[in-house]
Short mmCIF file of C-alpha atoms and ligand atoms in Angstrom, two decimals:
data_model
loop_
_atom_site.label_atom_id
_atom_site.label_comp_id
_atom_site.label_asym_id
_atom_site.label_seq_id
_atom_site.Cartn_x
_atom_site.Cartn_y
_atom_site.Cartn_z
CA MET A 1 -16.13 6.81 27.35
CA THR A 2 -15.79 7.38 23.62
CA TYR A 3 -12.68 6.03 21.93
CA ARG A 4 -10.93 8.42 19.55
CA VAL A 5 -9.09 7.12 16.50
CA GLY A 6 -6.91 9.32 14.31
CA VAL A 7 -6.36 8.22 10.71
CA ILE A 8 -3.48 9.58 8.64
CA GLY A 9 -4.73 9.94 5.07
CA ALA A 10 -8.26 10.62 3.90
CA GLY A 11 -8.90 8.42 0.89
CA GLN A 12 -11.61 5.81 0.51
CA LEU A 13 -10.13 3.54 3.18
CA ALA A 14 -10.48 6.24 5.82
CA ARG A 15 -13.95 7.00 4.49
CA MET A 16 -15.08 3.39 4.85
CA LEU A 17 -14.03 3.41 8.50
CA THR A 18 -16.72 6.00 9.22
CA PRO A 19 -19.91 3.89 9.24
CA VAL A 20 -18.43 1.30 11.58
CA ALA A 21 -17.03 4.05 13.80
CA VAL A 22 -20.56 5.44 14.08
CA ASN A 23 -21.92 2.00 15.00
CA LEU A 24 -19.38 1.50 17.78
CA ASP A 25 -19.57 5.15 18.85
CA ILE A 26 -15.90 5.69 18.05
CA GLU A 27 -14.88 9.25 17.26
CA LEU A 28 -12.93 9.26 14.01
CA LYS A 29 -10.62 12.08 12.99
CA VAL A 30 -8.72 12.12 9.73
CA PHE A 31 -5.54 13.96 8.85
CA ALA A 32 -6.03 14.89 5.20
CA GLU A 33 -3.63 16.26 2.62
CA ALA A 34 -6.33 18.54 1.23
CA GLU A 35 -9.88 19.72 1.86
CA GLY A 36 -12.65 17.70 0.27
CA ALA A 37 -10.88 14.32 0.26
CA SER A 38 -12.91 11.11 0.07
CA ALA A 39 -13.17 10.83 3.86
CA LYS A 40 -14.83 14.23 4.26
CA LEU A 41 -17.57 12.51 6.30
CA ALA A 42 -15.22 12.37 9.30
CA THR A 43 -13.81 15.28 11.29
CA THR A 44 -10.92 16.49 9.17
CA VAL A 45 -7.68 18.26 9.93
CA VAL A 46 -5.69 19.35 6.88
CA GLY A 47 -1.93 19.02 7.11
CA ASP A 48 1.34 17.57 5.86
CA TYR A 49 1.95 13.98 7.01
CA THR A 50 5.70 14.33 6.43
CA ASP A 51 5.87 17.09 9.07
CA ALA A 52 6.38 15.46 12.49
CA GLU A 53 5.20 18.50 14.46
CA GLN A 54 1.89 18.72 12.58
CA VAL A 55 1.24 14.99 12.94
CA LEU A 56 2.13 15.10 16.63
CA GLU A 57 -0.29 17.94 17.21
CA PHE A 58 -3.03 15.93 15.48
CA ALA A 59 -2.14 12.83 17.55
CA ARG A 60 -2.59 14.73 20.82
CA GLY A 61 -6.35 14.80 20.19
CA VAL A 62 -6.83 11.02 19.81
CA ASP A 63 -6.17 7.74 21.65
CA VAL A 64 -4.50 5.93 18.78
CA ILE A 65 -3.08 6.72 15.34
CA THR A 66 -3.65 4.48 12.35
CA PHE A 67 -3.39 4.82 8.58
CA ASP A 68 -5.20 5.01 5.26
CA HIS A 69 -1.86 4.71 3.42
CA GLU A 70 1.68 3.61 4.18
CA HIS A 71 3.58 6.72 3.17
CA VAL A 72 4.24 8.36 6.56
CA PRO A 73 8.06 8.53 6.78
CA GLN A 74 9.79 6.43 9.44
CA PRO A 75 11.32 9.46 11.26
CA VAL A 76 7.80 10.90 11.71
CA LEU A 77 6.52 7.55 13.03
CA GLN A 78 9.49 7.26 15.39
CA ARG A 79 8.86 10.74 16.69
CA LEU A 80 5.26 9.84 17.52
CA VAL A 81 6.33 6.68 19.35
CA GLU A 82 8.97 8.60 21.34
CA ALA A 83 6.28 11.11 22.34
CA GLY A 84 4.20 8.24 23.75
CA VAL A 85 1.59 8.09 20.97
CA ALA A 86 0.01 4.67 20.31
CA VAL A 87 0.87 4.11 16.62
CA ARG A 88 -0.85 1.04 15.17
CA PRO A 89 0.60 -0.60 13.21
CA GLY A 90 3.90 0.60 14.65
CA PRO A 91 6.98 1.66 12.68
CA GLN A 92 8.71 -1.71 13.30
CA ALA A 93 5.95 -3.42 11.30
CA LEU A 94 5.19 -0.69 8.77
CA ARG A 95 8.77 -0.76 7.41
CA PHE A 96 7.93 -4.02 5.70
CA ALA A 97 4.90 -2.54 3.96
CA GLN A 98 6.83 0.61 3.04
CA ASP A 99 9.90 -0.93 1.47
CA LYS A 100 9.66 -4.03 -0.73
CA ILE A 101 13.36 -4.91 -0.37
CA GLU A 102 13.12 -4.88 3.43
CA MET A 103 9.98 -7.02 3.06
CA ARG A 104 11.81 -9.55 0.85
CA GLN A 105 14.66 -9.78 3.39
CA LYS A 106 12.20 -10.37 6.25
CA VAL A 107 10.22 -13.01 4.33
CA ALA A 108 13.51 -14.81 3.56
CA GLU A 109 14.52 -14.67 7.23
CA LEU A 110 11.15 -16.18 8.20
CA GLY A 111 11.68 -19.01 5.69
CA LEU A 112 8.43 -18.34 3.80
CA GLY A 113 7.93 -18.88 0.08
CA GLN A 114 8.58 -16.00 -2.31
CA PRO A 115 9.78 -15.37 -5.88
CA GLU A 116 13.53 -15.39 -6.43
CA TRP A 117 14.80 -11.84 -6.10
CA THR A 118 17.79 -9.57 -5.92
CA ARG A 119 18.53 -5.89 -5.49
CA ALA A 120 20.08 -3.91 -8.31
CA THR A 121 21.59 -0.47 -8.72
CA THR A 122 22.83 -0.80 -12.31
CA ALA A 123 21.35 -1.94 -15.65
CA ASP A 124 24.06 -4.66 -15.79
CA GLU A 125 22.84 -6.14 -12.50
CA VAL A 126 19.25 -6.18 -13.77
CA GLN A 127 20.46 -7.77 -17.01
CA ALA A 128 22.42 -10.48 -15.18
CA PHE A 129 19.25 -11.48 -13.28
CA VAL A 130 17.19 -11.44 -16.49
CA ASP A 131 19.75 -13.70 -18.21
CA LEU A 132 19.57 -16.20 -15.35
CA HIS A 133 15.75 -16.24 -15.28
CA GLY A 134 14.58 -17.10 -18.77
CA GLY A 135 15.09 -13.68 -20.33
CA ARG A 136 12.62 -11.67 -18.27
CA ALA A 137 12.08 -10.24 -14.81
CA ILE A 138 9.75 -8.00 -12.85
CA VAL A 139 11.46 -4.83 -11.65
CA LYS A 140 9.94 -2.77 -8.83
CA THR A 141 10.66 0.48 -7.10
CA PRO A 142 10.85 -0.62 -3.45
CA ARG A 143 9.14 2.52 -2.13
CA GLY A 144 6.24 4.68 -3.18
CA GLY A 145 4.64 2.29 -5.72
CA TYR A 146 0.91 1.51 -5.82
CA ASP A 147 -1.59 -0.04 -8.23
CA GLY A 148 1.16 -1.23 -10.56
CA HIS A 149 2.97 2.15 -10.71
CA GLY A 150 6.50 1.13 -9.93
CA VAL A 151 6.22 -2.40 -11.41
CA ARG A 152 7.61 -3.31 -14.85
CA LEU A 153 8.04 -6.56 -16.76
CA VAL A 154 11.37 -6.25 -18.57
CA SER A 155 13.54 -8.33 -20.86
CA SER A 156 16.52 -6.00 -20.65
CA GLY A 157 18.21 -3.88 -17.99
CA SER A 158 17.97 -0.80 -20.21
CA GLU A 159 14.17 -0.75 -19.77
CA VAL A 160 14.57 0.66 -16.25
CA ALA A 161 17.29 3.21 -17.08
CA ASP A 162 14.94 6.01 -15.92
CA TRP A 163 14.59 4.42 -12.45
CA LEU A 164 18.35 3.92 -12.19
CA ALA A 165 19.07 7.64 -12.53
CA ALA A 166 20.67 8.71 -9.25
CA GLU A 167 17.94 11.13 -8.13
CA VAL A 168 15.11 8.66 -8.85
CA LEU A 169 16.95 5.74 -7.27
CA ASP A 170 17.52 7.79 -4.17
CA GLN A 171 13.79 8.57 -3.87
CA VAL A 172 12.64 4.97 -4.27
CA GLY A 173 14.94 3.45 -1.65
CA GLY A 174 18.49 3.38 -3.07
CA ALA A 175 18.15 0.18 -5.16
CA LEU A 176 15.59 -1.57 -7.35
CA LEU A 177 13.97 -4.87 -6.47
CA VAL A 178 14.31 -7.43 -9.28
CA GLU A 179 12.07 -10.49 -9.11
CA GLU A 180 11.52 -13.67 -11.06
CA ALA A 181 8.37 -13.21 -13.22
CA VAL A 182 6.14 -15.81 -11.59
CA ASP A 183 3.97 -17.83 -13.93
CA PHE A 184 1.11 -17.98 -11.44
CA ARG A 185 -2.19 -19.88 -11.55
CA ARG A 186 -3.84 -16.93 -9.81
CA GLU A 187 -3.33 -14.21 -7.23
CA LEU A 188 -4.58 -14.70 -3.68
CA SER A 189 -4.87 -12.51 -0.64
CA GLN A 190 -4.84 -13.68 2.96
CA GLN A 191 -6.03 -11.11 5.45
CA VAL A 192 -5.70 -11.29 9.20
CA ALA A 193 -6.21 -8.80 12.00
CA ARG A 194 -4.10 -8.72 15.14
CA ARG A 195 -4.51 -6.66 18.28
CA PRO A 196 -1.68 -5.48 20.54
CA SER A 197 -2.45 -8.12 23.16
CA GLY A 198 -1.81 -10.77 20.51
CA GLU A 199 -5.28 -12.04 19.57
CA MET A 200 -5.48 -12.73 15.84
CA ARG A 201 -8.34 -13.63 13.50
CA ALA A 202 -8.14 -14.61 9.83
CA TRP A 203 -10.68 -14.08 7.06
CA ALA A 204 -11.28 -16.60 4.33
CA LEU A 205 -8.59 -16.71 1.66
CA ALA A 206 -9.60 -14.51 -1.30
CA ALA A 207 -8.72 -14.79 -5.01
CA SER A 208 -8.05 -11.52 -6.82
CA GLU A 209 -7.73 -10.56 -10.44
CA GLN A 210 -5.83 -7.47 -11.54
CA VAL A 211 -6.31 -5.59 -14.80
CA GLY A 212 -3.36 -3.43 -15.80
CA GLY A 213 -1.81 -3.85 -12.33
CA VAL A 214 -5.00 -2.68 -10.56
CA CYS A 215 -7.24 -4.94 -8.48
CA ALA A 216 -10.45 -5.42 -10.47
CA GLU A 217 -12.28 -8.37 -8.90
CA VAL A 218 -12.08 -10.42 -5.71
CA ILE A 219 -13.82 -13.72 -4.93
CA ALA A 220 -14.02 -15.02 -1.35
CA PRO A 221 -13.59 -17.70 -0.29
CA ALA A 222 -11.20 -18.40 -3.20
CA PRO A 223 -12.88 -21.12 -5.29
CA ASP A 224 -11.25 -24.51 -5.91
CA THR A 225 -8.68 -24.10 -3.15
CA THR A 226 -6.92 -27.15 -1.79
CA ASP A 227 -6.57 -27.47 1.99
CA ASP A 228 -2.83 -27.38 1.52
CA VAL A 229 -2.90 -24.02 -0.29
CA ALA A 230 -5.31 -22.55 2.28
CA GLU A 231 -3.05 -23.81 5.08
CA GLN A 232 0.10 -22.35 3.47
CA ALA A 233 -1.59 -18.96 3.01
CA ARG A 234 -2.78 -18.83 6.60
CA HIS A 235 0.60 -19.94 7.92
CA ILE A 236 2.35 -17.18 5.92
CA ALA A 237 0.02 -14.41 7.10
CA THR A 238 -0.04 -15.41 10.77
CA THR A 239 3.74 -15.94 10.84
CA ILE A 240 4.38 -12.46 9.42
CA ALA A 241 1.79 -10.78 11.68
CA GLU A 242 3.34 -12.33 14.78
CA ALA A 243 6.98 -11.90 13.77
CA VAL A 244 6.74 -8.17 13.10
CA GLU A 245 3.92 -7.57 15.60
CA VAL A 246 1.43 -6.06 13.20
CA THR A 247 -1.49 -4.34 14.90
CA GLY A 248 -4.63 -3.82 12.85
CA ALA A 249 -5.42 -5.44 9.52
CA LEU A 250 -2.69 -7.15 7.48
CA ALA A 251 -3.22 -8.25 3.88
CA VAL A 252 -0.63 -10.57 2.37
CA GLU A 253 -0.84 -10.60 -1.42
CA LEU A 254 0.18 -14.00 -2.70
CA PHE A 255 0.80 -15.94 -5.89
CA GLU A 256 -0.46 -19.50 -6.20
CA THR A 257 1.82 -21.32 -8.64
CA ASN A 258 0.63 -24.02 -11.03
CA ASP A 259 2.39 -26.62 -8.88
CA GLY A 260 0.56 -25.60 -5.68
CA ARG A 261 3.15 -23.37 -4.00
CA VAL A 262 2.14 -20.13 -2.30
CA LEU A 263 4.56 -17.19 -2.66
CA VAL A 264 4.48 -13.79 -0.98
CA ASN A 265 4.03 -10.83 -3.34
CA GLU A 266 3.58 -7.91 -0.98
CA LEU A 267 2.18 -6.71 2.34
CA ALA A 268 -0.39 -4.06 3.23
CA MET A 269 -0.90 -3.06 6.88
CA ARG A 270 -4.29 -1.40 6.75
CA PRO A 271 -7.66 -2.29 5.29
CA HIS A 272 -7.01 -3.43 1.72
CA ASN A 273 -8.87 -3.60 -1.59
CA SER A 274 -8.71 -7.41 -1.49
CA GLY A 275 -10.69 -7.27 1.78
CA HIS A 276 -13.61 -5.07 0.66
CA TRP A 277 -15.70 -8.23 0.14
CA SER A 278 -15.78 -8.69 3.92
CA MET A 279 -17.83 -5.49 4.44
CA ASP A 280 -20.90 -7.39 3.25
CA GLY A 281 -19.63 -10.97 3.03
CA ALA A 282 -18.24 -11.61 6.51
CA VAL A 283 -19.78 -11.36 9.96
CA THR A 284 -17.11 -8.76 10.78
CA GLY A 285 -15.80 -6.68 7.90
CA GLN A 286 -12.23 -5.42 7.62
CA PHE A 287 -13.01 -1.82 8.56
CA GLU A 288 -14.73 -2.75 11.82
CA GLN A 289 -12.03 -5.31 12.61
CA HIS A 290 -9.27 -2.79 11.95
CA LEU A 291 -10.82 -0.32 14.41
CA ARG A 292 -11.30 -3.03 17.02
CA ALA A 293 -7.71 -4.20 16.55
CA VAL A 294 -6.03 -0.80 16.79
CA LEU A 295 -8.07 0.00 19.91
CA ASP A 296 -7.13 -3.39 21.41
CA LEU A 297 -10.80 -4.37 21.67
CA PRO A 298 -11.95 -8.00 21.34
CA LEU A 299 -11.93 -8.98 17.68
CA GLY A 300 -15.11 -9.88 15.79
CA ASP A 301 -15.99 -13.11 14.04
CA PRO A 302 -14.52 -13.01 10.50
CA GLU A 303 -16.51 -16.00 9.18
CA ALA A 304 -18.06 -15.68 5.72
CA ARG A 305 -21.84 -15.21 5.84
CA GLN A 306 -22.62 -16.97 2.56
CA PRO A 307 -20.87 -19.54 0.36
CA VAL A 308 -19.48 -16.83 -1.95
CA THR A 309 -18.96 -13.07 -2.10
CA VAL A 310 -17.75 -11.26 -5.20
CA MET A 311 -16.34 -7.74 -5.08
CA VAL A 312 -15.96 -5.84 -8.33
CA ASN A 313 -14.17 -2.51 -8.39
CA VAL A 314 -15.68 0.33 -10.37
CA LEU A 315 -12.61 1.58 -12.24
CA GLY A 316 -13.56 4.76 -14.02
CA GLY A 317 -17.25 5.56 -14.33
CA HIS A 318 -18.78 8.97 -13.86
CA ASP A 319 -19.24 11.72 -11.34
CA GLY A 320 -22.00 14.29 -10.83
CA THR A 321 -25.42 13.85 -12.44
CA GLU A 322 -24.21 11.12 -14.77
CA HIS A 323 -23.20 9.11 -11.73
CA GLU A 324 -26.64 9.62 -10.16
CA GLN A 325 -28.30 8.20 -13.28
CA ALA A 326 -25.87 5.29 -13.39
CA LEU A 327 -26.50 4.60 -9.70
CA VAL A 328 -30.25 4.43 -10.25
CA ARG A 329 -29.68 1.95 -13.10
CA ALA A 330 -27.34 -0.22 -11.04
CA LEU A 331 -29.69 -0.28 -8.05
CA ALA A 332 -32.65 -1.14 -10.28
CA GLU A 333 -30.88 -3.83 -12.29
CA VAL A 334 -29.11 -5.59 -9.42
CA PRO A 335 -31.17 -5.13 -6.25
CA GLN A 336 -28.96 -7.54 -4.28
CA ALA A 337 -25.81 -5.47 -5.00
CA LYS A 338 -24.23 -3.51 -2.19
CA VAL A 339 -22.77 -0.35 -3.72
CA HIS A 340 -19.92 1.48 -2.00
CA TRP A 341 -19.17 4.83 -3.63
CA TYR A 342 -16.16 6.92 -2.67
CA GLY A 343 -17.31 10.40 -3.69
CA LYS A 344 -14.21 11.13 -5.77
CA SER A 345 -14.02 13.12 -8.97
CA TYR A 346 -13.76 11.12 -12.20
CA ARG A 347 -10.50 10.15 -13.89
CA PRO A 348 -10.20 7.30 -16.41
CA GLY A 349 -9.50 4.02 -14.61
CA ARG A 350 -9.68 5.62 -11.14
CA LYS A 351 -11.06 3.54 -8.27
CA MET A 352 -14.44 5.30 -7.94
CA GLY A 353 -16.21 2.67 -5.84
CA HIS A 354 -16.91 -1.03 -5.60
CA VAL A 355 -19.82 -3.45 -5.55
CA ASN A 356 -20.30 -6.52 -3.36
CA VAL A 357 -22.73 -9.33 -4.05
CA THR A 358 -23.03 -12.37 -1.80
CA GLY A 359 -24.76 -15.59 -2.78
CA PHE A 360 -24.74 -19.34 -3.19
CA ASP A 361 -23.70 -19.81 -6.79
CA LEU A 362 -20.33 -18.52 -7.93
CA VAL A 363 -21.23 -17.71 -11.54
CA GLU A 364 -24.56 -16.07 -10.72
CA THR A 365 -23.05 -14.03 -7.92
CA ARG A 366 -20.09 -12.97 -10.02
CA ASP A 367 -22.28 -12.00 -12.97
CA ALA A 368 -24.57 -9.94 -10.75
CA ALA A 369 -21.60 -8.06 -9.26
CA ARG A 370 -20.15 -7.45 -12.73
CA ASP A 371 -23.54 -6.23 -14.03
CA ALA A 372 -23.79 -3.71 -11.23
CA ALA A 373 -20.21 -2.49 -11.77
CA ARG A 374 -20.85 -2.22 -15.51
CA ALA A 375 -24.04 -0.21 -14.90
CA LEU A 376 -21.98 2.12 -12.68
CA GLY A 377 -19.66 2.74 -15.62
CA SER A 378 -16.67 0.55 -14.74
CA GLU A 379 -14.33 0.56 -17.70
CA VAL A 380 -12.63 -2.81 -17.24
CA VAL A 381 -15.41 -5.31 -16.42
CA ASP A 382 -15.31 -6.79 -19.91
CA SER A 383 -11.57 -7.52 -19.59
CA LEU A 384 -12.14 -9.89 -16.65
CA SER A 385 -11.65 -13.59 -17.21
CA VAL A 386 -14.71 -15.85 -17.41
P1 ADP B 18 1.73 -2.55 -6.24
O1 ADP B 18 2.52 -2.15 -5.05
O2 ADP B 18 1.68 -1.53 -7.31
O3 ADP B 18 0.39 -3.17 -5.91
P2 ADP B 18 2.65 -5.29 -6.74
O4 ADP B 18 4.00 -5.67 -6.25
O5 ADP B 18 1.49 -5.83 -6.02
O6 ADP B 18 2.61 -3.71 -6.90
O7 ADP B 18 2.52 -5.71 -8.28
C1 ADP B 18 1.37 -5.37 -9.05
C2 ADP B 18 0.97 -6.57 -9.91
O8 ADP B 18 2.05 -6.93 -10.78
C3 ADP B 18 0.69 -7.84 -9.11
O9 ADP B 18 -0.63 -7.84 -8.62
C4 ADP B 18 0.93 -8.89 -10.16
O10 ADP B 18 -0.18 -9.02 -11.03
C5 ADP B 18 2.11 -8.34 -10.94
N1 ADP B 18 3.38 -8.86 -10.34
C6 ADP B 18 4.08 -8.30 -9.33
N2 ADP B 18 5.18 -9.03 -9.03
C7 ADP B 18 5.19 -10.09 -9.87
C8 ADP B 18 6.07 -11.21 -10.06
N3 ADP B 18 7.19 -11.37 -9.35
N4 ADP B 18 5.74 -12.10 -11.03
C9 ADP B 18 4.63 -11.95 -11.78
N5 ADP B 18 3.77 -10.91 -11.66
C10 ADP B 18 4.03 -9.99 -10.72
#
């Protein structure tokens, strides 16, 4: 029997499910917003993911529904569940990846570490929080944000006046999330995968660096990590996965503070950019593990294959013939690089692909991955810390 998995959304995450689906003889179907999306390698149905009837029709042709993004509205998800569709992760878990205020409330209830926070619907409320927290705060739109869109560092409530306008506020969840601006040592990501029957496996803790709010580089396992920090990160991710019954891959983005505390930043319930290293750096990569988990198949071994893997995103670059030339250069210059290209058209700073290099020496491995990303035209490699 061939398993059939339906993926809502057809970006690069759906695309990267395709090779592992081929290996396991899983039939993959994607529900795309438009023709020609990144995941065009899989069988594609074009439709509107906010329309319950269209999504239900798509779901009838598969065994399980999963996601490339977290934007499917709760009423659509509920409708699928009521119709008997296996939705993984389910709506009860996805809420906490869809709405950052609901996530903060849940993390508080579970007693896990997080930045101080409040919700605000007026500039005065934002200002009051700023005044109590050293004159600055991070303000976020609870819904619909990605890659730093919907995140602002402010020193005054008036800097988010546009988000407080009634029609915008309504769209982003009815209130803004205001957080203490954490003075972190670095950002970490702990990924786990959980299947409906409860089995859970965790990858190595990864360290990530963002440039302009966008993930630019990931190192796994995170170098210079104390056992205590690794233990806190794993405890946080497994506690959340169990408490809200996540099925599939869960990435918990974390801050490590200078005094060794680990705080939750946000949750992603799907394969995640911070887990791309595992495609080449772990025995079982996140895309294969996600498919196994949503199908309730035994999970694979997530152990790292080598002492270090570095993933560098290609942000910007080229498309067309220019890309072909750049690809030849990258392959020639860094033969150990594993290039993953998403087949998208060029826009400045856009996530066009990524490069993984695994090795024994952190600096050599990191430099090789950066060289390959630079050869592919990445526009931010030189902004990364050394
Ligand atoms: P997105 O949903 O766009 O990924 P995040 O909540 O992950 O938004 O925030 C994007 C980036 O902004 C984070 O990776 C981090 O660098 C910075 N950031 C977010 N929240 C805070 C915070 N409370 N303190 C300091 N920096 C933050």
